[in-house]
Each structure stands twice: as structure tokens, then as C-alpha cells.
mmCIF file of C-alpha atoms in Angstrom:
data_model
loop_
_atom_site.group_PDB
_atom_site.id
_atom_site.type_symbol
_atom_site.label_atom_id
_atom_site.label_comp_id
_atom_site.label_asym_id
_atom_site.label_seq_id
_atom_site.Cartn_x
_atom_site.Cartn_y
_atom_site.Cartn_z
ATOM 1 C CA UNK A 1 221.603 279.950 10.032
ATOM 2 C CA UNK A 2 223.917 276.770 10.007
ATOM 3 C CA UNK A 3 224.376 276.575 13.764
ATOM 4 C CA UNK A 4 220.134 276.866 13.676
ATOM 5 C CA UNK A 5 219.491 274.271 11.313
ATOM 6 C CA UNK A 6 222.383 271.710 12.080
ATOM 7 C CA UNK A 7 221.007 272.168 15.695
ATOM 8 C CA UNK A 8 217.390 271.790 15.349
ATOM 9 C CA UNK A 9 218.364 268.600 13.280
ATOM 10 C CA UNK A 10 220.046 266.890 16.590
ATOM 11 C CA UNK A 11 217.320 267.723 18.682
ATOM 12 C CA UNK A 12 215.208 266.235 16.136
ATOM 13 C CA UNK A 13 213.123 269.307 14.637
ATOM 14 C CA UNK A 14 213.480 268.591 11.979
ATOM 15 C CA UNK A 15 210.419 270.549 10.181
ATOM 16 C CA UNK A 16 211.477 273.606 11.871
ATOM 17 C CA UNK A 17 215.125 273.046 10.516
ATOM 18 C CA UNK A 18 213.195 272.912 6.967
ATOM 19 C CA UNK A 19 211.301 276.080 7.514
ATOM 20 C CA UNK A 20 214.316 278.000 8.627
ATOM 21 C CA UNK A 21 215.892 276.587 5.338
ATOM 22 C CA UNK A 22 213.363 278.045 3.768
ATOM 23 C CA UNK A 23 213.427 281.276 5.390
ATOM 24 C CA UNK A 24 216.695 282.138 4.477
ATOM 25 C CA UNK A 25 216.165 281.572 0.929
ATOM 26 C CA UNK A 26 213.307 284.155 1.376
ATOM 27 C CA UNK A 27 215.902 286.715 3.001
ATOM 28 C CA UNK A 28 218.372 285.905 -0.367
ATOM 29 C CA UNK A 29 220.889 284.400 1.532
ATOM 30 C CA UNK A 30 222.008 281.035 -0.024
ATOM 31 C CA UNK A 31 222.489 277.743 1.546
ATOM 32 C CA UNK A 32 226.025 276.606 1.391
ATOM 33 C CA UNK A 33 227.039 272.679 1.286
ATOM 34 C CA UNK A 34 227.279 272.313 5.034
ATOM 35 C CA UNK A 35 223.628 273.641 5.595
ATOM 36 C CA UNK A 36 222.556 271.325 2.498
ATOM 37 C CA UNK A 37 224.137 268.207 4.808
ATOM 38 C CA UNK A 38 222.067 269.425 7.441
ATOM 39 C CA UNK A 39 218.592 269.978 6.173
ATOM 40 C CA UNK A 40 219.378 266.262 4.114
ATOM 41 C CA UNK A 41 219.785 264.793 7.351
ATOM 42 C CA UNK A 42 216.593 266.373 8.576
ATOM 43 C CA UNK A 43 214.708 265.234 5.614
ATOM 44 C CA UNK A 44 215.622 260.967 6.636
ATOM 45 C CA UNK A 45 211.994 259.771 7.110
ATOM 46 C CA UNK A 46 209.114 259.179 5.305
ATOM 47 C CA UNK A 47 207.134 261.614 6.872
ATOM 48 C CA UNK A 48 209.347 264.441 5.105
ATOM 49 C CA UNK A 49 210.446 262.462 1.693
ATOM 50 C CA UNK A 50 208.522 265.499 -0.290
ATOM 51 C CA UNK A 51 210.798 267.762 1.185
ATOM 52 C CA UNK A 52 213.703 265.444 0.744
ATOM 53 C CA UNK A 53 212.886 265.487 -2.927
ATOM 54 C CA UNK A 54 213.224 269.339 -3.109
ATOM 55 C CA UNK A 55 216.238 269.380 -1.156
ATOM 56 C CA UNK A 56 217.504 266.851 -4.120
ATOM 57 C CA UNK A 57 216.160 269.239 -6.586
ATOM 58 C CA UNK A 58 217.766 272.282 -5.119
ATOM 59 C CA UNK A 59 220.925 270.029 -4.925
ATOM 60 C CA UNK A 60 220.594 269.671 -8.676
ATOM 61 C CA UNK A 61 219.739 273.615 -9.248
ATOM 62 C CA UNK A 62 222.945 274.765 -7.293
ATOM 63 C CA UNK A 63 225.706 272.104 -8.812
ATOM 64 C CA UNK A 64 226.429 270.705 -5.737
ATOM 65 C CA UNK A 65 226.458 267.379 -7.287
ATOM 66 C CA UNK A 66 230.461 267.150 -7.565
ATOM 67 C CA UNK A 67 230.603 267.200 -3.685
ATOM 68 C CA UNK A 68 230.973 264.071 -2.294
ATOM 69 C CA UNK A 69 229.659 264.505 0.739
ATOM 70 C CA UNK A 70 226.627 266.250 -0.552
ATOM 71 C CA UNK A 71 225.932 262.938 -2.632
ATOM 72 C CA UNK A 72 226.494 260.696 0.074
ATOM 73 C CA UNK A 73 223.936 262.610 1.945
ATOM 74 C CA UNK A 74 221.064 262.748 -0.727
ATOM 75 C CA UNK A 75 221.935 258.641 -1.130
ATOM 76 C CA UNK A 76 221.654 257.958 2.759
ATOM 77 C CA UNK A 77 217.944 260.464 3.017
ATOM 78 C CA UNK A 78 216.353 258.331 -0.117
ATOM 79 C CA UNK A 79 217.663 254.727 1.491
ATOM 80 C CA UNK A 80 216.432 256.151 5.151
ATOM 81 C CA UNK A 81 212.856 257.067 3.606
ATOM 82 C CA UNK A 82 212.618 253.351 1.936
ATOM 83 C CA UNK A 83 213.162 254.645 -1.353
ATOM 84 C CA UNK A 84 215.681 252.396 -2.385
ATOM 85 C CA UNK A 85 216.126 252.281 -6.373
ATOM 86 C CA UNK A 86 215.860 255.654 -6.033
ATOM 87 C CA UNK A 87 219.093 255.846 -3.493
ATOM 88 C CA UNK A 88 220.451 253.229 -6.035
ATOM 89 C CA UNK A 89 219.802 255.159 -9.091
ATOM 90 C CA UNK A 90 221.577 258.064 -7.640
ATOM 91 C CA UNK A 91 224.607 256.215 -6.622
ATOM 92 C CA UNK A 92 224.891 254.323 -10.041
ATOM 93 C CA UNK A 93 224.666 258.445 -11.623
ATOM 94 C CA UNK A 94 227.815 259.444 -9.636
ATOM 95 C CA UNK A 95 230.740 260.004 -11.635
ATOM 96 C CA UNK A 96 232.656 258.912 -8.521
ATOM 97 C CA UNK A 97 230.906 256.507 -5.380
ATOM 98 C CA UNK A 98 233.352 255.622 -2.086
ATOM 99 C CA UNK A 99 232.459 253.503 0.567
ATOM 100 C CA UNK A 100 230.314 255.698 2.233
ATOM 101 C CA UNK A 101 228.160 256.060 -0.719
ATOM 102 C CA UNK A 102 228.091 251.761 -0.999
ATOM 103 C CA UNK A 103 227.127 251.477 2.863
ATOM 104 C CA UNK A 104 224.197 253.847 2.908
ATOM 105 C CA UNK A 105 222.586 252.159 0.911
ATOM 106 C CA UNK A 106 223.768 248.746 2.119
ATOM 107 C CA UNK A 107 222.183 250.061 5.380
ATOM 108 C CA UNK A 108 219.082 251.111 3.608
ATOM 109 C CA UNK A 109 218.609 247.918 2.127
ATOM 110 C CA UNK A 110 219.145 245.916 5.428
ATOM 111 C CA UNK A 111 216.607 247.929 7.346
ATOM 112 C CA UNK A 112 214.238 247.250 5.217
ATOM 113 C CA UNK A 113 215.016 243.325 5.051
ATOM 114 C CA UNK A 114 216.167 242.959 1.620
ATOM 115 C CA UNK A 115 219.395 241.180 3.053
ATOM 116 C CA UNK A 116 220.189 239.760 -0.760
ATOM 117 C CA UNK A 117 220.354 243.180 -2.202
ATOM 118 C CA UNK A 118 223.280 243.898 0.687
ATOM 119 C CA UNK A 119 225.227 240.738 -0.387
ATOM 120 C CA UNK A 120 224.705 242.286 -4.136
ATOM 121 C CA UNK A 121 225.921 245.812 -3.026
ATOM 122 C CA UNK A 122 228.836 243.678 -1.138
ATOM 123 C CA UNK A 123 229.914 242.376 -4.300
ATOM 124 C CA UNK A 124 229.576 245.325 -6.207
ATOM 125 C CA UNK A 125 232.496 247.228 -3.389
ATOM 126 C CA UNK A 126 234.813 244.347 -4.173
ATOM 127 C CA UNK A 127 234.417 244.753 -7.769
ATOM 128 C CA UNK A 128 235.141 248.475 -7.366
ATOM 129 C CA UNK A 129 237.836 247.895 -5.160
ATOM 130 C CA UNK A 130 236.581 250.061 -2.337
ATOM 131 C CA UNK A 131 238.057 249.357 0.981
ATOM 132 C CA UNK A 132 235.408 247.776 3.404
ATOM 133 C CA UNK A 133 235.028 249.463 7.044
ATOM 134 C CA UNK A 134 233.160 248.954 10.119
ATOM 135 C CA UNK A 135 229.846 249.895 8.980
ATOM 136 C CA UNK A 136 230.191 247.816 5.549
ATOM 137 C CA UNK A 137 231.040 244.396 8.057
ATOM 138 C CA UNK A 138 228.464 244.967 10.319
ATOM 139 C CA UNK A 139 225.935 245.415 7.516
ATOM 140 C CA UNK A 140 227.282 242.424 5.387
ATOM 141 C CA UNK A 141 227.221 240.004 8.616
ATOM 142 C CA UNK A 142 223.895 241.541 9.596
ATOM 143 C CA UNK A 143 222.010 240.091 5.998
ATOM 144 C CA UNK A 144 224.331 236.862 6.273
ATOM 145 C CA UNK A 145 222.891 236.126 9.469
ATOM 146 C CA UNK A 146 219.226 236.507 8.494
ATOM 147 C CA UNK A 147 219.664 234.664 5.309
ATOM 148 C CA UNK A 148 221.693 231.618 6.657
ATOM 149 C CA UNK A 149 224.755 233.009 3.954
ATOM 150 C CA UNK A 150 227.405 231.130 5.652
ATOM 151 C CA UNK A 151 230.026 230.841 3.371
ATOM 152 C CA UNK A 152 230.177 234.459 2.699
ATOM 153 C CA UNK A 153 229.625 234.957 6.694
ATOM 154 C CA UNK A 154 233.414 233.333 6.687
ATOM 155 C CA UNK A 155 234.932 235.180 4.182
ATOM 156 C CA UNK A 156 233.889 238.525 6.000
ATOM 157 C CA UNK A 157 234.986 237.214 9.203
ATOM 158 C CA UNK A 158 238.673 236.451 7.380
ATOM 159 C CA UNK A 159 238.596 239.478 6.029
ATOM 160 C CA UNK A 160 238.236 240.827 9.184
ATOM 161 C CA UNK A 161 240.582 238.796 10.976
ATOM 162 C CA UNK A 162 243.469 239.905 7.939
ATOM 163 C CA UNK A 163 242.881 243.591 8.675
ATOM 164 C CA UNK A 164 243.114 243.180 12.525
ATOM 165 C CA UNK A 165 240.299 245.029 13.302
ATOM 166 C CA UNK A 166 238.354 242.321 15.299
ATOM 167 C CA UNK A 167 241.052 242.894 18.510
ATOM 168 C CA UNK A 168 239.554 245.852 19.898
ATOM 169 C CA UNK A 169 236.039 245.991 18.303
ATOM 170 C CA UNK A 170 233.377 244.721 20.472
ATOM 171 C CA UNK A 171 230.593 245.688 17.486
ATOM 172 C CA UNK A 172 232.315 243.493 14.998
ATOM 173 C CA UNK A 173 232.391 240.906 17.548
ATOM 174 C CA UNK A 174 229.402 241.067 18.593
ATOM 175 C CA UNK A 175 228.661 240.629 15.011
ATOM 176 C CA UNK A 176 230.413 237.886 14.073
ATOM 177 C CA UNK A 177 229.494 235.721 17.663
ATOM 178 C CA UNK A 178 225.486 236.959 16.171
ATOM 179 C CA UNK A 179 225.842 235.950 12.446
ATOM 180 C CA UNK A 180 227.548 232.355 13.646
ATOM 181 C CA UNK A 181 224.901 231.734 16.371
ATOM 182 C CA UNK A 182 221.927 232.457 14.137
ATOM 183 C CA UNK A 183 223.487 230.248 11.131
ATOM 184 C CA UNK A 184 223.732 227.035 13.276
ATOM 185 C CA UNK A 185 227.365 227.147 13.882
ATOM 186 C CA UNK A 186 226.625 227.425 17.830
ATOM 187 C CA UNK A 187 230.172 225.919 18.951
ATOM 188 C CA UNK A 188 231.995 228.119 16.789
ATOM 189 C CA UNK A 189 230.018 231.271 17.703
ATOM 190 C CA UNK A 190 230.960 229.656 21.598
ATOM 191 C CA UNK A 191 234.827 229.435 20.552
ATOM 192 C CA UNK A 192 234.351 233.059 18.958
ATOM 193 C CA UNK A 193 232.672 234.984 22.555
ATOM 194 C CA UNK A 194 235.999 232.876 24.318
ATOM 195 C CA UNK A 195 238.444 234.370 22.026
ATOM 196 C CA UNK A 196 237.213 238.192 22.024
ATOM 197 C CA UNK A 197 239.250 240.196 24.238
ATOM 198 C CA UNK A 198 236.358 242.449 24.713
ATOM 199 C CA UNK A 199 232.831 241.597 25.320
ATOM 200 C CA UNK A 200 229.735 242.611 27.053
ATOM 201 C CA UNK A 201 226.167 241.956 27.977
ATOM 202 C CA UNK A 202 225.275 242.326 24.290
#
């Protein structure tokens, strides 16, 4: 049934991933926390939110709220479907939140525009003391691009630079050379493109 589902959700079909969810419940054989992932993951657009909601529900029902991953999941289908204070109210209910929880929603909130509510989430990881990744830069330097945040455009890109982790990342550059460019600081996003040791097209 796993194999099914989790395979029917990387093809993309993803309401016949749901109705074989569905089905096995009928044949009394109960979804374990690897199938939940996978019929979350099928649930990420607003065309399927209902279901998403049920998913949550049976979430709820089965106590698989202690598993990280399982939360992580149910924050990142809400935030994919727009419904962002809902992702955020189920993040702020987690008796533990990690990165991964912070950056699907930071990533929810940047697709939809709402670039100050990233720099907010930003904040919020520091205050936690969560260690930042990839995703969380490239998010952060994303909404500081849009919105012309400069300053805190330079403290990601030290951050960055402290860690090492601009050397052999041609995202994060990519990034960075964006999120200077679009705030102005042409010559420096110039100096940036000469100084990456890997670059492309992009």
C-alpha cells in the first residue's frame, strides 16, 4: 500500500493516492507514519485542502502528533495550500519545532508574497536558536530582495560566508548575486558573480 501511494504521489496522482488511502482503511489495515507522509504530500494544493484537513484530523485521531516528521509534513501541506495561520498555528502548538518546521512555512509565506512575515519567521529561528540551512538562506534572501531589506540581506550573506557554505553552492550564490542586484547594490552583486567559484547561466 506504501509503495502505491508514495508512488502515485511522484507521478502526481495524487487523488488516486487518496482513494487508495482510503481503501485500505476500508480493508482494516491502518496507515502507518510513512504512508501518512505520503498521502500529506499528496494533499499540497488547494484543489485537495478538504482532504488535507482529514488527513490532519486522522493525524490527530491516531497520536501521531509526537512525530516530527509527521508535523513537519501537516505544516508544509497547510503553507502549500495558502493556508498560512493555519500552518502557523500548528507550528506555534508543537511541543518541539526544528528548522524544517520554521522553513516550511518560511517557504509558504514567500510564495505567497508576504516577504515580511519570512523576515518575522527569520527572527523567530534566531531567537530559538535553530541552526539556519540552505533552504532557510535562500528563503530569507528571496523576501530581502523583493522588499529592498538590505541590511538584513548582509547579515545573511555573513552568516553565510562564517559557515563556509557559499564555496561550493551555486543556489546560495545565485542568491546572494539576485538579492544584491535587485536592492541597487549592482557593483557589489558584479564583485559577488567574480568571486563565486561556481556559476552558471542562472
Amino acid at each position: 500500500w506504501g509503495a502505491m501511494i508514495e508512488g502515485l504521489v511522484q507521478n502526481a496522482d495524487c487523488e488516486e493516492a487518496l482513494r487508495l488511502f482510503n481503501q485500505m482503511q476500508q480493508e482494516k489495515i491502518t496507515p502507518d507514519r510513512v504512508v501518512t507522509i505520503s498521502v500529506l504530500k499528496a494533499c499540497c494544493n488547494e484543489s485537495l485542502f478538504y482532504d488535507g484537513k482529514i488527513i490532519h484530523c486522522f493525524v490527530i485521531l491516531n497520536r501521531f502528533e509526537s512525530d516530527p516528521l509527521i508535523n513537519n509534513s501537516v505544516i508544509d501541506m497547510y503553507a502549500k495550500c495558502g493556508m498560512l495561520s493555519k500552518a502557523q498555528q500548528v507550528l506555534e502548538e508543537l511541543p518541539t519545532r526544528n528548522i524544517v518546521s520554521w522553513n516550511a512555512l518560511m517557504a509558504g509565506y514567500a510564495r505567497q508574497g508576504q516577504y515580511h512575515e519570512v523576515l518575522r519567521c527569520f527572527g523567530c529561528i534566531q531567537s530559538e536558536g535553530l541552526s539556519e540551512n540552505m533552504v532557510t538562506y535562500i528563503c530569507i534572501l528571496k523576501a530581502c530582495a523583493c522588499i529592498g531589506a538590505i541590511e538584513e540581506g548582509k547579515q545573511v550573506h555573513d552568516q553565510i560566508m562564517s559557515k563556509g557554505l557559499l564555496e561550493k553552492n551555486m543556489v546560495l550564490g545565485t542568491a546572494l548575486v539576485d538579492m544584491y542586484a535587485k536592492c541597487g547594490m549592482v557593483q557589489k552583486a558584479q564583485d559577488l558573480l567574480e568571486e563565486l567559484t561556481v556559476r552558471d547561466v542562472v
